[in-house]
Coordinates of C-alpha atoms and ligand atoms in Angstrom, one line a residue:
M846 CA 13.7 10.0 -28.9
I847 CA 12.6 6.7 -27.5
E848 CA 10.9 4.4 -30.1
E849 CA 9.1 1.3 -28.9
K850 CA 7.4 -1.6 -30.7
M851 CA 4.3 -3.6 -29.7
L852 CA 4.0 -7.3 -28.8
I853 CA 2.1 -9.7 -31.1
N854 CA 2.5 -13.5 -31.1
G855 CA 5.8 -13.2 -29.1
K856 CA 7.4 -10.7 -31.6
W857 CA 8.1 -7.0 -31.1
V858 CA 6.7 -5.5 -34.1
E859 CA 5.8 -2.1 -35.8
G860 CA 2.4 -3.3 -37.0
E861 CA 0.6 -2.6 -40.4
A862 CA 0.1 1.1 -39.9
K863 CA 3.0 3.3 -40.5
D864 CA 1.8 6.1 -38.2
K865 CA 3.1 6.6 -34.7
L866 CA 1.5 7.7 -31.4
E867 CA 3.5 10.5 -29.8
V868 CA 4.2 10.3 -26.1
I869 CA 4.5 13.6 -24.2
N870 CA 6.5 14.3 -21.1
P871 CA 3.8 16.4 -19.1
A872 CA 6.6 18.0 -17.0
K873 CA 7.9 19.7 -20.2
G874 CA 4.9 19.4 -22.6
E875 CA 7.3 17.8 -25.2
V876 CA 7.2 14.6 -27.2
F877 CA 9.9 12.2 -26.1
A878 CA 8.8 8.9 -27.4
K879 CA 6.8 7.2 -30.2
V880 CA 5.0 3.9 -30.4
P881 CA 3.2 2.2 -33.3
K882 CA -0.4 3.5 -34.0
S883 CA -1.7 0.1 -34.8
H884 CA -4.3 -1.0 -37.3
S885 CA -7.3 -3.3 -37.0
A886 CA -5.2 -6.0 -38.9
D887 CA -2.7 -6.0 -36.0
V888 CA -5.5 -6.6 -33.4
K889 CA -6.9 -9.4 -35.6
K890 CA -3.4 -11.0 -35.6
A891 CA -3.1 -10.6 -31.8
I892 CA -6.5 -12.2 -31.5
S893 CA -5.6 -15.2 -33.6
A894 CA -2.3 -15.6 -31.7
A895 CA -4.2 -15.5 -28.4
E896 CA -6.7 -17.9 -29.5
E897 CA -4.0 -20.4 -30.6
A898 CA -2.0 -20.0 -27.5
F899 CA -5.1 -20.6 -25.3
E900 CA -5.2 -24.3 -26.4
S901 CA -2.0 -25.1 -24.4
W902 CA -2.0 -22.3 -21.7
S903 CA -5.5 -23.2 -20.5
K904 CA -4.4 -26.8 -20.1
L905 CA -1.2 -26.1 -18.1
S906 CA -1.5 -26.9 -14.4
P907 CA -2.2 -23.6 -12.3
F908 CA 1.0 -24.4 -10.5
K909 CA 3.0 -24.2 -13.7
R910 CA 1.2 -20.9 -14.7
G911 CA 2.0 -19.7 -11.3
E912 CA 5.8 -20.4 -11.9
Y913 CA 5.8 -18.1 -15.0
L914 CA 3.9 -15.4 -13.1
R915 CA 6.4 -15.6 -10.1
K916 CA 9.3 -15.5 -12.4
A917 CA 7.9 -12.4 -14.2
S918 CA 7.3 -10.8 -10.8
E919 CA 10.9 -11.3 -9.8
I920 CA 12.1 -9.7 -13.2
V921 CA 9.7 -6.7 -12.5
F922 CA 11.3 -6.3 -9.0
E923 CA 14.9 -6.2 -10.6
R924 CA 13.7 -3.6 -13.1
I925 CA 11.8 -1.2 -10.8
D926 CA 14.2 1.7 -11.3
E927 CA 14.3 1.7 -15.0
I928 CA 10.5 1.0 -15.4
A929 CA 9.7 3.8 -12.9
K930 CA 11.8 6.4 -14.9
L931 CA 9.7 5.7 -17.9
M932 CA 6.5 6.0 -16.0
T933 CA 7.5 9.4 -14.4
Q934 CA 8.4 10.7 -17.9
E935 CA 5.1 9.7 -19.5
E936 CA 2.6 10.1 -16.6
G937 CA 4.2 12.8 -14.4
K938 CA 4.1 11.1 -11.0
P939 CA 7.3 11.6 -8.9
L940 CA 9.9 8.8 -9.2
K941 CA 9.3 7.4 -5.8
E942 CA 5.6 7.0 -6.5
A943 CA 6.3 5.5 -9.9
A944 CA 8.6 3.0 -8.2
G945 CA 5.9 2.2 -5.7
E946 CA 3.5 1.4 -8.6
V947 CA 6.0 -0.9 -10.3
R948 CA 6.6 -2.8 -7.1
K949 CA 2.8 -3.1 -6.7
G950 CA 2.7 -4.6 -10.2
A951 CA 5.3 -7.1 -9.2
N952 CA 3.3 -8.1 -6.1
I953 CA 0.1 -8.4 -8.2
L954 CA 1.7 -10.9 -10.4
R955 CA 3.0 -12.9 -7.3
Y956 CA -0.5 -12.6 -5.7
Y957 CA -2.3 -14.1 -8.7
A958 CA 0.3 -16.8 -9.1
E959 CA -0.7 -18.0 -5.8
E960 CA -4.5 -17.3 -6.1
G961 CA -4.5 -19.4 -9.3
E962 CA -3.6 -22.4 -7.2
R963 CA -6.7 -21.9 -5.1
I964 CA -9.4 -22.2 -7.7
Y965 CA -11.7 -24.5 -5.8
G966 CA -14.8 -26.3 -7.2
K967 CA -17.7 -27.7 -5.2
I968 CA -19.5 -31.1 -4.8
I969 CA -23.2 -30.9 -4.2
A970 CA -25.2 -33.8 -2.9
N971 CA -28.0 -35.0 -5.1
E972 CA -31.4 -36.5 -4.1
E973 CA -30.8 -39.6 -6.3
E974 CA -28.5 -42.3 -4.9
N975 CA -25.0 -42.5 -6.2
T976 CA -25.3 -39.2 -7.9
E977 CA -23.6 -35.9 -7.2
S978 CA -23.2 -32.5 -8.8
R979 CA -19.6 -31.2 -9.4
V980 CA -19.1 -27.4 -10.0
I981 CA -16.0 -26.7 -11.7
Y982 CA -14.3 -23.4 -13.0
Q983 CA -12.8 -23.3 -16.4
P984 CA -11.0 -20.4 -18.1
I985 CA -13.2 -18.4 -20.3
G986 CA -10.9 -17.9 -23.3
V987 CA -9.3 -15.0 -25.0
A988 CA -9.6 -11.7 -22.9
G989 CA -9.2 -8.2 -24.1
A990 CA -7.8 -5.9 -21.4
I991 CA -8.2 -2.1 -21.8
S992 CA -6.8 0.2 -19.2
P993 CA -6.2 3.9 -18.7
W994 CA -3.1 6.1 -18.1
N995 CA -3.3 7.1 -14.5
Y996 CA -1.9 3.9 -13.1
P997 CA -0.4 2.3 -16.2
I998 CA 1.2 -0.8 -14.7
E999 CA -1.2 -1.4 -11.7
L1000 CA -4.4 -1.5 -13.7
L1001 CA -2.8 -3.7 -16.3
A1002 CA -1.4 -6.1 -13.8
W1003 CA -4.8 -6.7 -12.1
K1004 CA -6.0 -7.9 -15.5
V1005 CA -3.1 -9.7 -16.9
G1006 CA -2.4 -11.3 -13.5
G1007 CA -6.0 -12.5 -13.0
A1008 CA -6.4 -13.6 -16.6
L1009 CA -3.2 -15.6 -16.8
A1010 CA -3.6 -17.3 -13.5
A1011 CA -7.1 -18.4 -14.6
G1012 CA -5.7 -19.9 -17.8
C1013 CA -6.8 -17.2 -20.2
T1014 CA -4.7 -15.5 -22.9
V1015 CA -4.7 -11.7 -23.3
I1016 CA -4.7 -8.8 -25.8
A1017 CA -3.9 -5.7 -23.8
K1018 CA -4.7 -2.4 -25.4
L1019 CA -2.3 -0.1 -23.6
P1020 CA -3.2 3.5 -22.8
S1021 CA -2.2 6.0 -25.5
E1022 CA -0.7 8.6 -23.1
T1023 CA 1.4 6.2 -21.2
P1024 CA 2.3 3.1 -23.3
L1025 CA 6.0 2.8 -22.3
S1026 CA 6.0 1.6 -18.8
P1027 CA 3.3 -1.1 -19.5
L1028 CA 5.3 -2.3 -22.5
A1029 CA 8.4 -2.6 -20.2
F1030 CA 6.2 -4.5 -17.8
V1031 CA 4.9 -6.9 -20.5
K1032 CA 8.5 -7.4 -21.5
C1033 CA 9.1 -8.9 -18.1
L1034 CA 6.5 -11.6 -18.8
V1035 CA 8.1 -12.4 -22.1
D1036 CA 11.5 -12.6 -20.4
A1037 CA 10.1 -14.9 -17.9
G1038 CA 9.3 -17.3 -20.7
V1039 CA 5.6 -16.8 -21.0
P1040 CA 4.8 -18.7 -24.3
K1041 CA 4.2 -16.6 -27.5
G1042 CA 0.6 -15.4 -28.0
V1043 CA -0.3 -15.7 -24.3
V1044 CA 0.2 -12.1 -23.8
N1045 CA -0.1 -9.4 -26.6
A1046 CA 0.2 -5.8 -26.1
I1047 CA -1.0 -3.4 -28.7
T1048 CA -0.8 0.4 -28.9
G1049 CA -3.0 2.8 -30.7
S1050 CA -6.4 4.6 -30.7
G1051 CA -8.9 3.0 -28.3
S1052 CA -12.0 4.1 -30.3
E1053 CA -10.5 2.3 -33.4
L1054 CA -9.0 -0.8 -31.8
G1055 CA -11.6 -1.4 -29.1
P1056 CA -14.4 -2.3 -31.6
V1057 CA -12.1 -5.0 -33.3
L1058 CA -11.9 -6.7 -29.9
F1059 CA -15.7 -6.3 -29.2
D1060 CA -16.7 -7.6 -32.6
S1061 CA -14.5 -10.7 -32.5
K1062 CA -16.3 -13.9 -31.6
K1063 CA -13.0 -15.3 -30.5
V1064 CA -12.7 -12.8 -27.7
K1065 CA -14.8 -14.1 -24.8
K1066 CA -14.2 -11.4 -22.1
I1067 CA -13.4 -7.7 -22.0
A1068 CA -12.0 -6.2 -18.7
F1069 CA -12.3 -2.3 -19.1
T1070 CA -11.0 0.3 -16.8
G1071 CA -11.7 3.9 -17.9
S1072 CA -14.3 6.7 -17.9
T1073 CA -18.0 6.0 -17.5
E1074 CA -18.5 7.6 -20.9
T1075 CA -16.2 5.1 -22.6
G1076 CA -17.6 2.3 -20.4
R1077 CA -21.0 2.8 -22.0
E1078 CA -19.5 2.4 -25.6
V1079 CA -17.7 -0.8 -24.4
L1080 CA -21.0 -2.2 -23.1
R1081 CA -22.8 -1.3 -26.3
G1082 CA -20.0 -2.8 -28.3
C1083 CA -20.1 -6.1 -26.6
V1084 CA -23.8 -6.8 -26.9
D1085 CA -23.9 -8.7 -30.2
T1086 CA -21.2 -11.1 -29.2
F1087 CA -22.5 -11.7 -25.7
K1088 CA -19.2 -11.3 -24.0
K1089 CA -18.5 -11.3 -20.3
V1090 CA -17.7 -7.8 -19.4
S1091 CA -16.3 -6.0 -16.3
V1092 CA -16.3 -2.3 -16.3
E1093 CA -14.3 -0.3 -13.6
L1094 CA -15.3 3.2 -14.3
G1095 CA -15.3 6.9 -12.9
G1096 CA -16.0 8.1 -9.6
S1097 CA -16.7 11.1 -7.4
L1098 CA -15.5 10.1 -4.0
P1099 CA -17.2 11.6 -1.0
M1100 CA -15.3 11.8 2.3
V1101 CA -17.3 12.4 5.5
V1102 CA -15.5 14.0 8.5
C1103 CA -17.6 13.6 11.7
K1104 CA -17.0 15.8 14.7
D1105 CA -15.8 13.0 16.9
C1106 CA -13.0 12.0 14.5
N1107 CA -9.4 12.2 15.0
L1108 CA -9.0 15.4 13.0
D1109 CA -5.3 15.4 12.4
M1110 CA -5.7 11.9 11.0
A1111 CA -8.6 13.0 8.8
V1112 CA -6.7 16.1 7.6
K1113 CA -3.6 13.9 6.6
G1114 CA -5.8 11.4 4.9
A1115 CA -7.6 14.2 2.9
V1116 CA -4.3 15.7 1.7
R1117 CA -3.1 12.3 0.6
R1118 CA -6.2 11.1 -1.1
S1119 CA -7.2 14.4 -2.7
F1120 CA -3.9 15.4 -4.2
R1121 CA -1.8 12.3 -4.7
N1122 CA -1.0 11.8 -8.4
M1123 CA -2.6 15.2 -8.8
G1124 CA -6.0 13.9 -8.0
Q1125 CA -5.8 11.6 -11.1
I1126 CA -7.1 8.4 -9.2
C1127 CA -10.5 6.9 -9.6
I1128 CA -10.7 6.8 -5.9
A1129 CA -9.3 10.3 -5.4
V1130 CA -11.4 12.4 -3.0
N1131 CA -13.6 14.8 -4.9
R1132 CA -16.0 16.1 -2.3
I1133 CA -15.5 16.4 1.5
Y1134 CA -18.4 16.9 3.9
V1135 CA -17.4 18.2 7.3
D1136 CA -19.5 18.4 10.4
E1137 CA -20.5 22.1 10.6
D1138 CA -19.1 22.3 14.2
I1139 CA -15.5 21.6 12.9
Y1140 CA -15.8 23.0 9.4
E1141 CA -13.6 26.1 9.9
E1142 CA -11.0 24.2 11.9
F1143 CA -10.9 21.4 9.3
L1144 CA -10.5 23.9 6.4
Q1145 CA -7.6 25.8 8.2
K1146 CA -5.7 22.5 8.9
F1147 CA -6.4 21.1 5.5
S1148 CA -5.1 24.3 3.8
E1149 CA -2.0 24.4 6.0
E1150 CA -1.1 20.8 5.3
T1151 CA -1.7 21.2 1.7
S1152 CA 0.5 24.3 1.5
N1153 CA 3.5 22.0 2.6
L1154 CA 3.2 19.8 -0.6
T1155 CA 6.1 20.4 -3.1
I1156 CA 5.5 20.4 -6.8
G1157 CA 8.1 19.7 -9.5
D1158 CA 9.5 17.4 -12.2
G1159 CA 9.6 14.1 -10.3
L1160 CA 12.4 12.9 -12.6
K1161 CA 14.7 15.6 -11.4
E1162 CA 13.7 16.4 -7.8
D1163 CA 12.3 14.9 -4.8
C1164 CA 8.7 16.3 -4.7
N1165 CA 5.2 15.4 -3.6
L1166 CA 3.4 16.2 -6.8
G1167 CA 4.2 16.3 -10.5
P1168 CA 2.4 17.8 -13.4
M1169 CA -1.1 16.5 -14.5
C1170 CA -0.7 14.0 -17.2
T1171 CA -2.7 15.7 -19.9
L1172 CA -3.6 19.2 -21.1
K1173 CA -7.3 18.2 -21.3
G1174 CA -7.3 17.1 -17.7
L1175 CA -5.7 20.5 -16.7
E1176 CA -8.6 22.3 -18.6
T1177 CA -11.2 20.3 -16.8
A1178 CA -9.7 21.2 -13.5
K1179 CA -9.7 24.9 -14.4
K1180 CA -13.3 24.7 -15.7
H1181 CA -14.5 23.2 -12.4
I1182 CA -12.8 26.0 -10.4
E1183 CA -14.2 28.7 -12.6
D1184 CA -17.7 27.2 -12.5
A1185 CA -17.7 26.9 -8.7
V1186 CA -16.2 30.4 -8.1
S1187 CA -18.8 31.9 -10.6
K1188 CA -21.5 30.3 -8.3
G1189 CA -20.2 31.6 -5.1
A1190 CA -17.5 29.2 -3.9
R1191 CA -14.2 30.7 -2.5
T1192 CA -10.7 29.4 -2.9
A1193 CA -9.3 28.3 0.5
F1194 CA -6.0 27.2 -1.2
G1195 CA -4.4 27.2 -4.6
G1196 CA -6.4 27.9 -7.8
K1197 CA -3.6 28.6 -10.3
K1198 CA -0.4 27.5 -12.0
P1199 CA 2.5 27.6 -9.4
S1200 CA 4.8 30.5 -10.0
G1201 CA 8.4 30.0 -11.2
D1202 CA 10.2 29.4 -14.5
K1203 CA 10.4 25.6 -14.0
Y1204 CA 6.6 25.4 -14.3
N1205 CA 6.2 27.4 -17.5
K1206 CA 6.2 24.5 -20.0
G1207 CA 4.6 21.6 -18.1
Y1208 CA 1.0 20.9 -17.1
F1209 CA 1.5 22.0 -13.5
F1210 CA -1.2 23.2 -11.2
Q1211 CA -1.6 24.0 -7.6
P1212 CA -3.6 21.7 -5.3
T1213 CA -6.8 23.6 -4.9
I1214 CA -9.3 23.6 -2.1
L1215 CA -12.8 25.2 -2.7
R1216 CA -15.0 26.2 0.3
D1217 CA -18.6 27.3 0.5
V1218 CA -19.5 24.8 -2.4
N1219 CA -22.9 23.3 -3.1
H1220 CA -24.3 20.6 -5.3
D1221 CA -25.1 22.9 -8.2
M1222 CA -21.4 23.1 -8.9
L1223 CA -19.6 20.8 -11.3
V1224 CA -17.0 20.0 -8.8
M1225 CA -19.5 18.3 -6.5
Q1226 CA -21.3 16.5 -9.4
E1227 CA -18.8 15.5 -12.0
E1228 CA -15.6 13.6 -11.7
T1229 CA -12.8 16.3 -11.9
F1230 CA -9.9 13.8 -12.1
G1231 CA -7.6 16.6 -11.0
P1232 CA -6.4 18.4 -7.9
V1233 CA -9.5 20.2 -7.0
I1234 CA -11.6 19.5 -3.9
G1235 CA -14.9 21.0 -2.7
V1236 CA -15.4 21.2 1.0
M1237 CA -19.0 21.6 2.3
P1238 CA -20.4 21.6 5.9
F1239 CA -23.2 19.1 6.9
K1240 CA -25.5 18.8 9.9
G1241 CA -26.2 15.3 11.2
A1242 CA -25.3 11.9 9.8
D1243 CA -28.5 11.7 7.6
E1244 CA -27.6 14.8 5.8
A1245 CA -24.0 13.6 5.2
I1246 CA -25.4 10.3 3.8
K1247 CA -27.9 12.2 1.4
L1248 CA -25.1 14.4 0.1
A1249 CA -22.6 11.5 -0.3
N1250 CA -25.3 9.6 -2.3
D1251 CA -26.2 12.5 -4.4
S1252 CA -24.0 11.5 -7.3
P1253 CA -24.3 9.1 -10.4
Y1254 CA -21.1 7.4 -9.2
G1255 CA -20.7 4.8 -6.5
L1256 CA -17.0 3.7 -6.6
A1257 CA -15.8 4.3 -3.0
A1258 CA -16.3 6.5 0.0
I1259 CA -14.2 7.5 3.1
V1260 CA -15.5 8.1 6.6
F1261 CA -13.6 9.5 9.7
T1262 CA -15.3 8.9 13.0
E1263 CA -14.5 7.3 16.3
S1264 CA -18.1 6.3 16.9
L1265 CA -18.6 2.6 16.2
S1266 CA -22.4 3.1 15.5
L1267 CA -21.7 6.0 13.0
A1268 CA -19.0 4.1 11.2
K1269 CA -21.5 1.2 10.9
K1270 CA -24.5 3.5 9.7
L1271 CA -22.4 5.4 7.2
S1272 CA -20.7 2.3 5.8
L1273 CA -24.0 0.7 5.3
E1274 CA -25.9 3.6 4.0
I1275 CA -23.5 5.1 1.5
D1276 CA -24.0 3.6 -1.9
A1277 CA -20.5 2.7 -2.9
G1278 CA -18.7 -0.6 -3.7
N1279 CA -15.8 0.3 -1.3
V1280 CA -15.9 2.2 2.0
A1281 CA -12.7 3.1 4.0
I1282 CA -13.2 3.9 7.7
N1283 CA -10.4 6.0 9.4
N1284 CA -8.1 5.3 6.5
V1285 CA -8.0 6.4 2.9
D1286 CA -7.0 3.3 1.0
A1287 CA -10.2 1.7 -0.1
G1288 CA -8.5 -1.0 -2.2
V1289 CA -6.2 -3.8 -1.3
I1290 CA -5.1 -6.6 -3.6
N1291 CA -6.6 -9.5 -1.7
A1292 CA -10.1 -8.0 -1.2
P1293 CA -12.7 -7.5 -3.9
Y1294 CA -12.6 -4.1 -5.5
G1295 CA -15.5 -2.9 -7.7
G1296 CA -18.0 0.0 -8.3
W1297 CA -21.7 0.6 -7.9
K1298 CA -24.1 2.7 -9.9
E1299 CA -22.3 4.4 -12.9
S1300 CA -19.0 3.4 -11.6
G1301 CA -19.5 0.1 -13.2
F1302 CA -19.7 -3.6 -12.3
G1303 CA -17.5 -6.7 -11.9
H1304 CA -14.5 -6.9 -9.7
E1305 CA -10.8 -6.7 -9.7
H1306 CA -8.5 -7.8 -6.8
G1307 CA -8.9 -10.9 -4.7
P1308 CA -10.5 -14.2 -5.8
E1309 CA -13.3 -12.3 -7.3
G1310 CA -10.7 -10.6 -9.7
L1311 CA -9.7 -14.1 -10.8
H1312 CA -13.2 -15.4 -11.3
E1313 CA -13.9 -12.7 -13.8
Y1314 CA -11.8 -14.9 -16.1
L1315 CA -13.5 -18.1 -15.3
R1316 CA -16.8 -19.7 -16.1
I1317 CA -18.9 -22.2 -14.2
K1318 CA -19.7 -25.7 -15.4
H1319 CA -22.0 -28.1 -13.6
V1320 CA -21.1 -31.7 -14.2
R1321 CA -23.8 -34.2 -12.9
V1322 CA -22.3 -37.6 -12.3
H1323 CA -24.1 -40.9 -11.7
Y1324 CA -21.7 -43.5 -10.3
L1325 CA -22.3 -47.0 -11.6
Ligands
LIG2610 P1 -10.9 6.7 -21.1 O1 -12.2 6.0 -21.0 O2 -10.8 7.8 -22.1 O3 -9.8 5.6 -21.7 C1 -9.6 4.3 -21.1 C2 -8.9 3.3 -22.0 O4 -9.9 3.1 -23.1 C3 -7.7 3.9 -22.8 O5 -6.8 2.8 -23.0 C4 -8.4 4.3 -24.2 O6 -7.5 4.3 -25.3 C5 -9.4 3.3 -24.3 N1 -10.7 3.7 -25.2 C6 -11.0 4.9 -25.5 N2 -12.2 4.9 -26.3 C7 -12.5 3.5 -26.4 C8 -13.4 2.9 -27.1 N3 -14.4 3.6 -27.8 N4 -13.5 1.5 -27.1 C9 -12.5 0.9 -26.4 N5 -11.4 1.5 -25.7 C10 -11.5 2.9 -25.7 O7 -10.3 7.0 -19.7 P2 -8.9 7.8 -19.4 O8 -9.0 9.2 -19.5 O9 -7.7 7.1 -20.0 O10 -8.9 7.4 -17.8 C11 -9.5 8.2 -16.8 C12 -10.8 7.5 -16.4 O11 -10.5 6.2 -15.8 C13 -11.5 8.2 -15.1 O12 -12.8 8.4 -15.3 C14 -11.1 7.3 -13.9 O13 -12.0 7.4 -12.9 C15 -11.2 6.0 -14.6 N6 -10.6 5.0 -13.8 C16 -11.3 4.1 -13.1 C17 -10.7 3.2 -12.3 C18 -11.5 2.1 -11.6 O14 -10.9 1.2 -11.0 N7 -12.8 2.2 -11.4 C19 -9.2 3.1 -12.2 C20 -8.5 4.1 -12.8 C21 -9.2 5.0 -13.7

């Protein structure tokens, strides 16, 4: 049994509460690790430590802060294999994907080390002689970072990288399902010499610890990634203290496949973005709309390609898909299939647990394609956050846009077409913060990433992600 501690004010501690959070390996359905279930007193200690550390961290030159981040990035690179093993055990994604995520975490720290050196202000001419307006950016203060389990390092790295580069200090509330790999990631920052209190990492219940961060006047910013439902609670919680908040929330990603597209490319993209990490990605495809003229051909090729995906315990074998991370997620996926089938949908592929003894104990499920779906079905309306996709025909671009926009979410969309004018029309008229055309990766680290509608507001990635941790000051100077 692995037992880990949390980080407060530079020390690895058990915390005030004696209870532990149990971490489950979803490939086996068994507890394999424990971390402290911290108490509000622990959060308060972390807040005080972060407030004290802000004094000196915020005054360091961005180049010096960048040195710490670059060093931490190098250490993460050195520890990719050991951290990836922890991630596969707690989250379920195959080892090579976990290693890819750890590598991304290292790259994010390096990116923000450099972006921190490019915080530029402005000088604005004034009407009055010898007078000018200077616009400068200053770190906002102590930041609370709350992230989910599906990308335990990447989503934390966006926040910690941006905050530290901007000169803020952080209290990271780690995901309860997957606290081990982010703790190992935070250890790299400590081993890089980041001063005590600059980063604190606490484990425990979000609904108990979150409000301690929200209620504290010392915490000036909350960066939250998680479900839309929890995002609402976060927003309500931050009203009284007027905190700056960014909320990156749930999605129901539409993919539009036009008849003039490169079909093989669209099919490969659909398989990757629908089932990777068992569909547990905020920008996983949920709904696919295919031009009616190529609907049957698309379905046939999509099912064929999906049947080649291998499923297993990613720690022991080289496979494409692992188990789902949580039993609750598995139940939602099954509920969405049952709902759709009861309303007339048919299963084009999958729909059940894979057969074989090795799948008995874990949260395994087949990638599932539902055809003949409509918008009365949960799979086309709610975020499944699992390996279940609804595929529906459309006639004409206007209908595709109407269907794509018939959702409370607006995180991202994918379009496959070879027509320049269709690509333009769809990218402008689909209500989403990110649109990928002829590719399925709507997020890259140096371009802004954020949602529209009930997928939230604020940005991560890029200079915009850094500016979430800065505030603007206007200094008007009259030169004597
Ligand atoms: P969740 O909302 O249940 O939990 C997210 C985090 O918030 C966890 O650390 C949790 O402990 C904490 N939390 C829970 N209740 C809280 C409260 N009342 N106050 C403060 N913190 C609280 O989400 P989840 O199930 O862990 O993650 C899946 C969701 O995250 C999906 O909806 C997915 O789309 C979304 N997500 C969004 C993005 C994005 O960039 N938009 C990225 C990844 C995941």
